[in-house]
JSON list of C-alpha atoms in Angstrom, two decimals:
[
{"chain": "O", "resi": 1, "resn": "MET", "atom": "CA", "xyz": [-0.78, 2.28, -0.60]},
{"chain": "O", "resi": 2, "resn": "LEU", "atom": "CA", "xyz": [-0.29, 0.74, -3.37]},
{"chain": "O", "resi": 3, "resn": "GLY", "atom": "CA", "xyz": [-0.52, 0.62, 0.09]},
{"chain": "O", "resi": 4, "resn": "SER", "atom": "CA", "xyz": [-0.03, -1.93, 3.16]},
{"chain": "O", "resi": 5, "resn": "PRO", "atom": "CA", "xyz": [1.52, -0.66, 6.39]},
{"chain": "O", "resi": 6, "resn": "ILE", "atom": "CA", "xyz": [1.91, -3.09, 9.28]},
{"chain": "O", "resi": 7, "resn": "ALA", "atom": "CA", "xyz": [1.76, -1.99, 12.94]},
{"chain": "O", "resi": 8, "resn": "ASP", "atom": "CA", "xyz": [3.75, -3.91, 15.54]},
{"chain": "O", "resi": 9, "resn": "HIS", "atom": "CA", "xyz": [1.84, -4.36, 18.77]},
{"chain": "O", "resi": 10, "resn": "ASN", "atom": "CA", "xyz": [4.89, -5.29, 20.84]},
{"chain": "O", "resi": 11, "resn": "LEU", "atom": "CA", "xyz": [5.41, -2.56, 23.39]},
{"chain": "O", "resi": 12, "resn": "LEU", "atom": "CA", "xyz": [8.85, -1.04, 23.83]},
{"chain": "O", "resi": 13, "resn": "GLN", "atom": "CA", "xyz": [9.20, 1.37, 26.73]},
{"chain": "O", "resi": 14, "resn": "GLY", "atom": "CA", "xyz": [5.51, 2.18, 26.52]},
{"chain": "O", "resi": 15, "resn": "LYS", "atom": "CA", "xyz": [5.62, 2.81, 22.76]},
{"chain": "O", "resi": 16, "resn": "GLN", "atom": "CA", "xyz": [4.57, 0.87, 19.68]},
{"chain": "O", "resi": 17, "resn": "ALA", "atom": "CA", "xyz": [6.60, 0.44, 16.50]},
{"chain": "O", "resi": 18, "resn": "LEU", "atom": "CA", "xyz": [5.01, 1.16, 13.14]},
{"chain": "O", "resi": 19, "resn": "ILE", "atom": "CA", "xyz": [6.50, -0.48, 10.05]},
{"chain": "O", "resi": 20, "resn": "LYS", "atom": "CA", "xyz": [5.26, 0.81, 6.69]},
{"chain": "O", "resi": 21, "resn": "GLU", "atom": "CA", "xyz": [6.00, -0.82, 3.36]},
{"chain": "O", "resi": 22, "resn": "HIS", "atom": "CA", "xyz": [4.45, -1.39, -0.04]},
{"chain": "O", "resi": 23, "resn": "THR", "atom": "CA", "xyz": [3.20, -4.98, -0.34]},
{"chain": "O", "resi": 24, "resn": "MET", "atom": "CA", "xyz": [5.08, -5.63, -3.58]},
{"chain": "O", "resi": 25, "resn": "PHE", "atom": "CA", "xyz": [8.38, -4.84, -1.85]},
{"chain": "O", "resi": 26, "resn": "LEU", "atom": "CA", "xyz": [7.65, -7.62, 0.65]},
{"chain": "O", "resi": 27, "resn": "LEU", "atom": "CA", "xyz": [6.92, -10.17, -2.06]},
{"chain": "O", "resi": 28, "resn": "GLY", "atom": "CA", "xyz": [8.97, -13.29, -2.45]},
{"chain": "O", "resi": 29, "resn": "PRO", "atom": "CA", "xyz": [10.95, -13.36, -5.73]},
{"chain": "O", "resi": 30, "resn": "ASP", "atom": "CA", "xyz": [8.88, -16.35, -6.88]},
{"chain": "O", "resi": 31, "resn": "LYS", "atom": "CA", "xyz": [5.71, -14.25, -6.72]},
{"chain": "O", "resi": 32, "resn": "LEU", "atom": "CA", "xyz": [7.35, -11.22, -8.34]},
{"chain": "O", "resi": 33, "resn": "PHE", "atom": "CA", "xyz": [9.03, -13.14, -11.16]},
{"chain": "O", "resi": 34, "resn": "ALA", "atom": "CA", "xyz": [5.80, -14.99, -11.91]},
{"chain": "O", "resi": 35, "resn": "THR", "atom": "CA", "xyz": [4.40, -11.66, -13.08]},
{"chain": "O", "resi": 36, "resn": "LEU", "atom": "CA", "xyz": [6.98, -11.60, -15.87]},
{"chain": "O", "resi": 37, "resn": "TYR", "atom": "CA", "xyz": [7.76, -15.27, -16.45]},
{"chain": "O", "resi": 38, "resn": "THR", "atom": "CA", "xyz": [4.60, -17.29, -16.02]},
{"chain": "O", "resi": 39, "resn": "ASN", "atom": "CA", "xyz": [6.23, -20.64, -16.87]},
{"chain": "O", "resi": 40, "resn": "ASP", "atom": "CA", "xyz": [9.15, -20.37, -14.45]},
{"chain": "O", "resi": 41, "resn": "ASN", "atom": "CA", "xyz": [9.27, -22.53, -11.35]},
{"chain": "O", "resi": 42, "resn": "VAL", "atom": "CA", "xyz": [11.15, -20.45, -8.78]},
{"chain": "O", "resi": 43, "resn": "GLU", "atom": "CA", "xyz": [11.71, -21.68, -5.25]},
{"chain": "O", "resi": 44, "resn": "PRO", "atom": "CA", "xyz": [10.47, -19.24, -2.55]},
{"chain": "O", "resi": 45, "resn": "LEU", "atom": "CA", "xyz": [13.18, -17.19, -0.85]},
{"chain": "O", "resi": 46, "resn": "VAL", "atom": "CA", "xyz": [12.36, -16.88, 2.85]},
{"chain": "O", "resi": 47, "resn": "LEU", "atom": "CA", "xyz": [14.26, -14.70, 5.32]},
{"chain": "O", "resi": 48, "resn": "GLN", "atom": "CA", "xyz": [15.10, -16.55, 8.52]},
{"chain": "O", "resi": 49, "resn": "HIS", "atom": "CA", "xyz": [17.05, -15.87, 11.71]},
{"chain": "O", "resi": 50, "resn": "ARG", "atom": "CA", "xyz": [20.48, -17.41, 11.25]},
{"chain": "O", "resi": 51, "resn": "ASP", "atom": "CA", "xyz": [20.55, -19.38, 14.51]},
{"chain": "O", "resi": 52, "resn": "GLU", "atom": "CA", "xyz": [16.89, -20.36, 14.75]},
{"chain": "O", "resi": 53, "resn": "PRO", "atom": "CA", "xyz": [15.09, -23.36, 13.27]},
{"chain": "O", "resi": 54, "resn": "GLN", "atom": "CA", "xyz": [13.26, -22.75, 10.01]},
{"chain": "O", "resi": 55, "resn": "SER", "atom": "CA", "xyz": [9.73, -21.54, 10.65]},
{"chain": "O", "resi": 56, "resn": "ALA", "atom": "CA", "xyz": [6.60, -22.13, 8.60]},
{"chain": "O", "resi": 57, "resn": "HIS", "atom": "CA", "xyz": [6.10, -20.13, 5.43]},
{"chain": "O", "resi": 58, "resn": "THR", "atom": "CA", "xyz": [2.67, -20.05, 3.79]},
{"chain": "O", "resi": 59, "resn": "ASN", "atom": "CA", "xyz": [2.32, -16.34, 3.05]},
{"chain": "O", "resi": 60, "resn": "PRO", "atom": "CA", "xyz": [3.06, -14.50, -0.25]},
{"chain": "O", "resi": 61, "resn": "THR", "atom": "CA", "xyz": [6.00, -12.47, 1.11]},
{"chain": "O", "resi": 62, "resn": "SER", "atom": "CA", "xyz": [9.63, -13.37, 1.82]},
{"chain": "O", "resi": 63, "resn": "LEU", "atom": "CA", "xyz": [9.00, -13.16, 5.56]},
{"chain": "O", "resi": 64, "resn": "PRO", "atom": "CA", "xyz": [8.25, -16.17, 7.77]},
{"chain": "O", "resi": 65, "resn": "ASP", "atom": "CA", "xyz": [4.69, -16.61, 9.02]},
{"chain": "O", "resi": 66, "resn": "ARG", "atom": "CA", "xyz": [5.79, -16.16, 12.62]},
{"chain": "O", "resi": 67, "resn": "PHE", "atom": "CA", "xyz": [7.12, -12.68, 11.90]},
{"chain": "O", "resi": 68, "resn": "LEU", "atom": "CA", "xyz": [3.98, -11.50, 10.10]},
{"chain": "O", "resi": 69, "resn": "LEU", "atom": "CA", "xyz": [1.73, -13.00, 12.76]},
{"chain": "O", "resi": 70, "resn": "SER", "atom": "CA", "xyz": [3.53, -11.00, 15.45]},
{"chain": "O", "resi": 71, "resn": "MET", "atom": "CA", "xyz": [2.10, -7.82, 13.93]},
{"chain": "O", "resi": 72, "resn": "GLN", "atom": "CA", "xyz": [-1.25, -6.11, 13.56]},
{"chain": "O", "resi": 73, "resn": "PRO", "atom": "CA", "xyz": [-1.77, -5.59, 9.81]},
{"chain": "O", "resi": 74, "resn": "ILE", "atom": "CA", "xyz": [-3.24, -2.35, 8.49]},
{"chain": "O", "resi": 75, "resn": "PHE", "atom": "CA", "xyz": [-3.73, -1.99, 4.73]},
{"chain": "O", "resi": 76, "resn": "GLN", "atom": "CA", "xyz": [-3.91, 1.55, 3.41]},
{"chain": "O", "resi": 77, "resn": "ILE", "atom": "CA", "xyz": [-5.55, 1.68, 0.00]},
{"chain": "O", "resi": 78, "resn": "ARG", "atom": "CA", "xyz": [-6.26, 4.37, -2.59]},
{"chain": "O", "resi": 79, "resn": "HIS", "atom": "CA", "xyz": [-8.28, 4.42, -5.79]},
{"chain": "O", "resi": 80, "resn": "PRO", "atom": "CA", "xyz": [-6.03, 2.99, -8.56]},
{"chain": "O", "resi": 81, "resn": "ALA", "atom": "CA", "xyz": [-6.74, 5.97, -10.85]},
{"chain": "O", "resi": 82, "resn": "LEU", "atom": "CA", "xyz": [-4.97, 8.17, -8.30]},
{"chain": "O", "resi": 83, "resn": "MET", "atom": "CA", "xyz": [-2.48, 5.67, -6.91]},
{"chain": "O", "resi": 84, "resn": "PHE", "atom": "CA", "xyz": [-1.02, 4.29, -10.16]},
{"chain": "O", "resi": 85, "resn": "PRO", "atom": "CA", "xyz": [-0.15, 7.63, -11.83]},
{"chain": "O", "resi": 86, "resn": "SER", "atom": "CA", "xyz": [1.44, 8.70, -8.55]},
{"chain": "O", "resi": 87, "resn": "MET", "atom": "CA", "xyz": [3.60, 5.55, -8.57]},
{"chain": "O", "resi": 88, "resn": "LEU", "atom": "CA", "xyz": [4.68, 6.15, -12.17]},
{"chain": "O", "resi": 89, "resn": "ARG", "atom": "CA", "xyz": [5.37, 9.81, -11.41]},
{"chain": "O", "resi": 90, "resn": "ALA", "atom": "CA", "xyz": [7.54, 8.97, -8.39]},
{"chain": "O", "resi": 91, "resn": "GLN", "atom": "CA", "xyz": [9.56, 6.36, -10.29]},
{"chain": "O", "resi": 92, "resn": "SER", "atom": "CA", "xyz": [10.01, 8.71, -13.26]},
{"chain": "O", "resi": 93, "resn": "ASN", "atom": "CA", "xyz": [11.49, 11.34, -10.96]},
{"chain": "O", "resi": 94, "resn": "VAL", "atom": "CA", "xyz": [14.40, 9.10, -10.02]},
{"chain": "O", "resi": 95, "resn": "MET", "atom": "CA", "xyz": [14.70, 6.61, -12.92]},
{"chain": "O", "resi": 96, "resn": "GLU", "atom": "CA", "xyz": [14.63, 8.01, -16.46]},
{"chain": "O", "resi": 97, "resn": "ASP", "atom": "CA", "xyz": [13.60, 4.73, -18.10]},
{"chain": "O", "resi": 98, "resn": "SER", "atom": "CA", "xyz": [10.37, 4.52, -16.10]},
{"chain": "O", "resi": 99, "resn": "ASN", "atom": "CA", "xyz": [7.31, 3.96, -18.29]},
{"chain": "O", "resi": 100, "resn": "THR", "atom": "CA", "xyz": [4.23, 1.76, -18.26]},
{"chain": "O", "resi": 101, "resn": "ARG", "atom": "CA", "xyz": [5.98, -0.90, -20.38]},
{"chain": "O", "resi": 102, "resn": "HIS", "atom": "CA", "xyz": [8.93, -1.28, -17.98]},
{"chain": "O", "resi": 103, "resn": "PRO", "atom": "CA", "xyz": [8.61, -4.39, -15.75]},
{"chain": "O", "resi": 104, "resn": "ARG", "atom": "CA", "xyz": [9.67, -2.42, -12.69]},
{"chain": "O", "resi": 105, "resn": "VAL", "atom": "CA", "xyz": [6.74, -0.09, -13.26]},
{"chain": "O", "resi": 106, "resn": "PHE", "atom": "CA", "xyz": [3.93, -2.32, -14.42]},
{"chain": "O", "resi": 107, "resn": "CYS", "atom": "CA", "xyz": [4.65, -4.88, -11.69]},
{"chain": "O", "resi": 108, "resn": "SER", "atom": "CA", "xyz": [3.74, -2.16, -9.20]},
{"chain": "O", "resi": 109, "resn": "LEU", "atom": "CA", "xyz": [0.50, -1.12, -10.92]},
{"chain": "O", "resi": 110, "resn": "THR", "atom": "CA", "xyz": [-1.72, -3.72, -9.29]},
{"chain": "O", "resi": 111, "resn": "LEU", "atom": "CA", "xyz": [-3.52, -4.40, -6.03]},
{"chain": "O", "resi": 112, "resn": "ARG", "atom": "CA", "xyz": [-3.59, -8.18, -6.30]},
{"chain": "O", "resi": 113, "resn": "HIS", "atom": "CA", "xyz": [-0.60, -8.53, -3.97]},
{"chain": "O", "resi": 114, "resn": "SER", "atom": "CA", "xyz": [-2.29, -6.44, -1.28]},
{"chain": "O", "resi": 115, "resn": "ARG", "atom": "CA", "xyz": [-5.43, -8.54, -1.64]},
{"chain": "O", "resi": 116, "resn": "ALA", "atom": "CA", "xyz": [-3.44, -11.79, -1.45]},
{"chain": "O", "resi": 117, "resn": "LEU", "atom": "CA", "xyz": [-1.70, -10.70, 1.76]},
{"chain": "O", "resi": 118, "resn": "TYR", "atom": "CA", "xyz": [-4.98, -9.43, 3.22]},
{"chain": "O", "resi": 119, "resn": "ASP", "atom": "CA", "xyz": [-6.64, -12.78, 2.52]},
{"chain": "O", "resi": 120, "resn": "TRP", "atom": "CA", "xyz": [-3.69, -14.64, 4.03]},
{"chain": "O", "resi": 121, "resn": "TYR", "atom": "CA", "xyz": [-4.06, -12.65, 7.26]},
{"chain": "O", "resi": 122, "resn": "LEU", "atom": "CA", "xyz": [-7.82, -13.16, 7.17]},
{"chain": "O", "resi": 123, "resn": "HIS", "atom": "CA", "xyz": [-7.42, -16.94, 7.13]},
{"chain": "O", "resi": 124, "resn": "ASN", "atom": "CA", "xyz": [-4.28, -17.28, 9.25]},
{"chain": "O", "resi": 125, "resn": "GLY", "atom": "CA", "xyz": [-4.14, -14.26, 11.53]},
{"chain": "O", "resi": 126, "resn": "GLY", "atom": "CA", "xyz": [-6.44, -15.46, 14.31]},
{"chain": "O", "resi": 127, "resn": "GLU", "atom": "CA", "xyz": [-6.87, -12.43, 16.56]},
{"chain": "O", "resi": 128, "resn": "ARG", "atom": "CA", "xyz": [-4.69, -10.39, 14.18]},
{"chain": "O", "resi": 129, "resn": "ILE", "atom": "CA", "xyz": [-7.65, -9.24, 12.11]},
{"chain": "O", "resi": 130, "resn": "PRO", "atom": "CA", "xyz": [-6.42, -7.34, 9.03]},
{"chain": "O", "resi": 131, "resn": "ARG", "atom": "CA", "xyz": [-7.72, -3.77, 8.94]},
{"chain": "O", "resi": 132, "resn": "VAL", "atom": "CA", "xyz": [-8.18, -1.59, 5.86]},
{"chain": "O", "resi": 133, "resn": "ILE", "atom": "CA", "xyz": [-8.27, 2.20, 5.68]},
{"chain": "O", "resi": 134, "resn": "ASP", "atom": "CA", "xyz": [-9.00, 4.11, 2.48]},
{"chain": "O", "resi": 135, "resn": "ALA", "atom": "CA", "xyz": [-7.12, 7.30, 1.59]},
{"chain": "O", "resi": 136, "resn": "ASP", "atom": "CA", "xyz": [-10.41, 9.14, 1.08]},
{"chain": "O", "resi": 137, "resn": "ASP", "atom": "CA", "xyz": [-11.38, 8.46, 4.70]},
{"chain": "O", "resi": 138, "resn": "ILE", "atom": "CA", "xyz": [-7.98, 9.63, 5.93]},
{"chain": "O", "resi": 139, "resn": "MET", "atom": "CA", "xyz": [-8.67, 12.96, 4.22]},
{"chain": "O", "resi": 140, "resn": "THR", "atom": "CA", "xyz": [-12.34, 13.38, 5.08]},
{"chain": "O", "resi": 141, "resn": "ASP", "atom": "CA", "xyz": [-13.46, 11.14, 7.96]},
{"chain": "O", "resi": 142, "resn": "HIS", "atom": "CA", "xyz": [-11.70, 11.77, 11.25]},
{"chain": "O", "resi": 143, "resn": "ALA", "atom": "CA", "xyz": [-14.06, 9.40, 13.03]},
{"chain": "O", "resi": 144, "resn": "ALA", "atom": "CA", "xyz": [-12.94, 6.51, 10.82]},
{"chain": "O", "resi": 145, "resn": "ILE", "atom": "CA", "xyz": [-9.30, 7.16, 11.75]},
{"chain": "O", "resi": 146, "resn": "ARG", "atom": "CA", "xyz": [-10.19, 7.18, 15.43]},
{"chain": "O", "resi": 147, "resn": "GLN", "atom": "CA", "xyz": [-12.06, 3.92, 14.97]},
{"chain": "O", "resi": 148, "resn": "LEU", "atom": "CA", "xyz": [-9.04, 2.36, 13.26]},
{"chain": "O", "resi": 149, "resn": "CYS", "atom": "CA", "xyz": [-6.87, 3.35, 16.22]},
{"chain": "O", "resi": 150, "resn": "ILE", "atom": "CA", "xyz": [-9.33, 1.81, 18.65]},
{"chain": "O", "resi": 151, "resn": "GLU", "atom": "CA", "xyz": [-9.46, -1.43, 16.65]},
{"chain": "O", "resi": 152, "resn": "THR", "atom": "CA", "xyz": [-5.67, -1.74, 16.44]},
{"chain": "O", "resi": 153, "resn": "GLY", "atom": "CA", "xyz": [-4.71, -0.66, 19.95]},
{"chain": "O", "resi": 154, "resn": "LEU", "atom": "CA", "xyz": [-3.31, 2.74, 18.96]},
{"chain": "O", "resi": 155, "resn": "ASP", "atom": "CA", "xyz": [-4.05, 5.94, 20.87]},
{"chain": "O", "resi": 156, "resn": "PRO", "atom": "CA", "xyz": [-6.76, 7.88, 18.99]},
{"chain": "O", "resi": 157, "resn": "ASP", "atom": "CA", "xyz": [-5.88, 11.05, 20.91]},
{"chain": "O", "resi": 158, "resn": "ALA", "atom": "CA", "xyz": [-2.35, 10.97, 19.44]},
{"chain": "O", "resi": 159, "resn": "ILE", "atom": "CA", "xyz": [-3.55, 11.46, 15.85]},
{"chain": "O", "resi": 160, "resn": "GLN", "atom": "CA", "xyz": [-1.95, 14.46, 14.13]},
{"chain": "O", "resi": 161, "resn": "TYR", "atom": "CA", "xyz": [-3.68, 16.42, 11.39]},
{"chain": "O", "resi": 162, "resn": "GLU", "atom": "CA", "xyz": [-1.03, 19.15, 11.22]},
{"chain": "O", "resi": 163, "resn": "TRP", "atom": "CA", "xyz": [2.77, 18.99, 11.26]},
{"chain": "O", "resi": 164, "resn": "GLU", "atom": "CA", "xyz": [5.88, 20.91, 10.26]},
{"chain": "O", "resi": 165, "resn": "GLU", "atom": "CA", "xyz": [7.28, 20.88, 6.74]},
{"chain": "O", "resi": 166, "resn": "GLN", "atom": "CA", "xyz": [10.16, 18.42, 6.33]},
{"chain": "O", "resi": 167, "resn": "HIS", "atom": "CA", "xyz": [13.25, 18.24, 4.09]},
{"chain": "O", "resi": 168, "resn": "GLU", "atom": "CA", "xyz": [14.44, 14.90, 2.71]},
{"chain": "O", "resi": 169, "resn": "GLY", "atom": "CA", "xyz": [18.02, 14.80, 1.45]},
{"chain": "O", "resi": 170, "resn": "HIS", "atom": "CA", "xyz": [17.92, 11.31, -0.04]},
{"chain": "O", "resi": 171, "resn": "ARG", "atom": "CA", "xyz": [16.99, 11.61, -3.74]},
{"chain": "O", "resi": 172, "resn": "ILE", "atom": "CA", "xyz": [14.89, 8.44, -3.99]},
{"chain": "O", "resi": 173, "resn": "HIS", "atom": "CA", "xyz": [13.18, 9.00, -0.63]},
{"chain": "O", "resi": 174, "resn": "ALA", "atom": "CA", "xyz": [12.42, 12.58, -1.64]},
{"chain": "O", "resi": 175, "resn": "ALA", "atom": "CA", "xyz": [10.69, 11.40, -4.84]},
{"chain": "O", "resi": 176, "resn": "PHE", "atom": "CA", "xyz": [8.20, 9.33, -2.84]},
{"chain": "O", "resi": 177, "resn": "LEU", "atom": "CA", "xyz": [7.84, 11.72, 0.10]},
{"chain": "O", "resi": 178, "resn": "SER", "atom": "CA", "xyz": [7.83, 15.08, -1.70]},
{"chain": "O", "resi": 179, "resn": "THR", "atom": "CA", "xyz": [4.11, 15.76, -1.28]},
{"chain": "O", "resi": 180, "resn": "ILE", "atom": "CA", "xyz": [3.87, 14.96, 2.41]},
{"chain": "O", "resi": 181, "resn": "ASN", "atom": "CA", "xyz": [7.22, 16.60, 3.21]},
{"chain": "O", "resi": 182, "resn": "ALA", "atom": "CA", "xyz": [6.11, 19.84, 1.54]},
{"chain": "O", "resi": 183, "resn": "SER", "atom": "CA", "xyz": [2.77, 19.84, 3.39]},
{"chain": "O", "resi": 184, "resn": "THR", "atom": "CA", "xyz": [1.82, 21.03, 6.85]},
{"chain": "O", "resi": 185, "resn": "GLY", "atom": "CA", "xyz": [-1.41, 19.05, 7.13]},
{"chain": "O", "resi": 186, "resn": "ILE", "atom": "CA", "xyz": [-3.86, 16.80, 5.34]},
{"chain": "O", "resi": 187, "resn": "VAL", "atom": "CA", "xyz": [-4.66, 18.29, 1.93]},
{"chain": "O", "resi": 188, "resn": "LYS", "atom": "CA", "xyz": [-8.36, 18.24, 1.13]},
{"chain": "O", "resi": 189, "resn": "GLY", "atom": "CA", "xyz": [-9.84, 17.86, -2.35]},
{"chain": "O", "resi": 190, "resn": "LEU", "atom": "CA", "xyz": [-7.63, 14.99, -3.54]},
{"chain": "O", "resi": 191, "resn": "ASP", "atom": "CA", "xyz": [-10.15, 12.23, -2.88]},
{"chain": "O", "resi": 192, "resn": "ALA", "atom": "CA", "xyz": [-11.73, 9.94, -5.46]},
{"chain": "O", "resi": 193, "resn": "ARG", "atom": "CA", "xyz": [-15.38, 10.59, -4.68]},
{"chain": "O", "resi": 194, "resn": "SER", "atom": "CA", "xyz": [-16.07, 12.60, -7.86]},
{"chain": "O", "resi": 195, "resn": "LEU", "atom": "CA", "xyz": [-13.42, 10.89, -9.98]},
{"chain": "O", "resi": 196, "resn": "ASP", "atom": "CA", "xyz": [-14.12, 10.49, -13.71]},
{"chain": "O", "resi": 197, "resn": "ILE", "atom": "CA", "xyz": [-11.80, 8.02, -15.45]},
{"chain": "O", "resi": 198, "resn": "GLY", "atom": "CA", "xyz": [-12.36, 9.72, -18.81]},
{"chain": "O", "resi": 199, "resn": "ASP", "atom": "CA", "xyz": [-11.20, 13.04, -17.40]},
{"chain": "O", "resi": 200, "resn": "GLU", "atom": "CA", "xyz": [-8.21, 11.37, -15.73]},
{"chain": "O", "resi": 201, "resn": "LYS", "atom": "CA", "xyz": [-7.23, 9.70, -18.99]},
{"chain": "O", "resi": 202, "resn": "VAL", "atom": "CA", "xyz": [-7.04, 13.10, -20.67]},
{"chain": "O", "resi": 203, "resn": "LYS", "atom": "CA", "xyz": [-4.65, 14.22, -17.92]},
{"chain": "O", "resi": 204, "resn": "TRP", "atom": "CA", "xyz": [-2.54, 11.06, -18.33]},
{"chain": "O", "resi": 205, "resn": "LYS", "atom": "CA", "xyz": [-2.20, 11.69, -22.07]},
{"chain": "O", "resi": 206, "resn": "ALA", "atom": "CA", "xyz": [-0.98, 15.21, -21.42]},
{"chain": "O", "resi": 207, "resn": "GLU", "atom": "CA", "xyz": [1.50, 14.08, -18.76]},
{"chain": "O", "resi": 208, "resn": "PHE", "atom": "CA", "xyz": [2.67, 10.64, -19.91]},
{"chain": "O", "resi": 209, "resn": "GLY", "atom": "CA", "xyz": [1.66, 10.38, -23.59]},
{"chain": "O", "resi": 210, "resn": "ASP", "atom": "CA", "xyz": [-1.03, 8.48, -25.48]},
{"chain": "O", "resi": 211, "resn": "GLU", "atom": "CA", "xyz": [0.47, 4.99, -25.13]},
{"chain": "O", "resi": 212, "resn": "ALA", "atom": "CA", "xyz": [1.03, 5.31, -21.39]},
{"chain": "O", "resi": 213, "resn": "ALA", "atom": "CA", "xyz": [-2.48, 6.70, -20.91]},
{"chain": "O", "resi": 214, "resn": "GLU", "atom": "CA", "xyz": [-3.99, 3.65, -22.62]},
{"chain": "O", "resi": 215, "resn": "ASP", "atom": "CA", "xyz": [-1.83, 1.35, -20.50]},
{"chain": "O", "resi": 216, "resn": "MET", "atom": "CA", "xyz": [-2.77, 3.22, -17.35]},
{"chain": "O", "resi": 217, "resn": "ALA", "atom": "CA", "xyz": [-6.46, 2.94, -18.12]},
{"chain": "O", "resi": 218, "resn": "LYS", "atom": "CA", "xyz": [-6.10, -0.83, -18.50]},
{"chain": "O", "resi": 219, "resn": "PHE", "atom": "CA", "xyz": [-4.11, -1.21, -15.28]},
{"chain": "O", "resi": 220, "resn": "VAL", "atom": "CA", "xyz": [-6.76, 0.80, -13.41]},
{"chain": "O", "resi": 221, "resn": "HIS", "atom": "CA", "xyz": [-9.59, -1.24, -14.93]},
{"chain": "O", "resi": 222, "resn": "ASP", "atom": "CA", "xyz": [-7.91, -4.54, -14.03]},
{"chain": "O", "resi": 223, "resn": "ALA", "atom": "CA", "xyz": [-7.22, -3.39, -10.46]},
{"chain": "O", "resi": 224, "resn": "MET", "atom": "CA", "xyz": [-10.77, -2.22, -9.67]},
{"chain": "O", "resi": 225, "resn": "PRO", "atom": "CA", "xyz": [-12.11, -5.62, -8.50]},
{"chain": "O", "resi": 226, "resn": "ASP", "atom": "CA", "xyz": [-9.28, -5.90, -5.96]},
{"chain": "O", "resi": 227, "resn": "TYR", "atom": "CA", "xyz": [-9.74, -2.28, -4.87]},
{"chain": "O", "resi": 228, "resn": "GLU", "atom": "CA", "xyz": [-13.49, -2.68, -4.44]},
{"chain": "O", "resi": 229, "resn": "TYR", "atom": "CA", "xyz": [-12.95, -5.93, -2.53]},
{"chain": "O", "resi": 230, "resn": "LEU", "atom": "CA", "xyz": [-10.61, -4.22, -0.06]},
{"chain": "O", "resi": 231, "resn": "LEU", "atom": "CA", "xyz": [-12.73, -1.06, 0.03]},
{"chain": "O", "resi": 232, "resn": "SER", "atom": "CA", "xyz": [-15.77, -3.08, 1.11]},
{"chain": "O", "resi": 233, "resn": "ARG", "atom": "CA", "xyz": [-13.77, -4.25, 4.12]},
{"chain": "O", "resi": 234, "resn": "ARG", "atom": "CA", "xyz": [-12.42, -0.88, 5.19]},
{"chain": "O", "resi": 235, "resn": "THR", "atom": "CA", "xyz": [-12.81, 0.51, 8.69]},
{"chain": "O", "resi": 236, "resn": "ARG", "atom": "CA", "xyz": [-15.81, 2.80, 8.91]},
{"chain": "O", "resi": 237, "resn": "SER", "atom": "CA", "xyz": [-16.65, 5.37, 11.54]},
{"chain": "O", "resi": 238, "resn": "LYS", "atom": "CA", "xyz": [-19.11, 4.34, 14.24]},
{"chain": "O", "resi": 239, "resn": "GLN", "atom": "CA", "xyz": [-20.28, 7.91, 14.61]},
{"chain": "O", "resi": 240, "resn": "PRO", "atom": "CA", "xyz": [-20.70, 10.91, 12.29]},
{"chain": "O", "resi": 241, "resn": "SER", "atom": "CA", "xyz": [-17.42, 12.63, 11.41]},
{"chain": "O", "resi": 242, "resn": "PRO", "atom": "CA", "xyz": [-17.13, 16.23, 12.75]}
]
């Protein structure tokens, strides 16, 4: 993800709200622009309630600390060699100028923002312990998903592994949701356990071209320390998966 969904624990009529967003889309402009213009000094832009006093802001997003600390954070991650091509593919489907040299694209091919927000929660969240779930475990380890629900106050018996096919009319939404909307359940065999970067690079050359494949390989290489850091902190099953 590049992935970082956040679950709201506030109950509303016996239900819980789930807010899902990519970390980079929560970033403050100062953090985003610093990726392109390293010498700029941009003041943070923080969203505030119009009629309320300004609240503290120490986190890397545009949201006040109080808002983030009202939620239970869950970070969904995926191996960069699978996640980054998917991001490029989705952007290319809706924006013709998408390529690995475009700032809009390469700013999204990183996990450092997810790691920064995870670390902020780790040091500031108190009882809001940040949780991490890896895409491989979602596909292959039902016990890990149940454990994540238990740790975050969600109902493990409400987990769905099958659903009805959906149609999305919005062009941009459809580009990012096409795979899940066309599915009727979790698709096995798309995990990273037997992934070979050399083999993936051959696929990237065929799909995106030689230049983009070289760029992609570098983005993946640079993101691996952040991925492995988050992966080492992922929720694991307490019992063997069925």
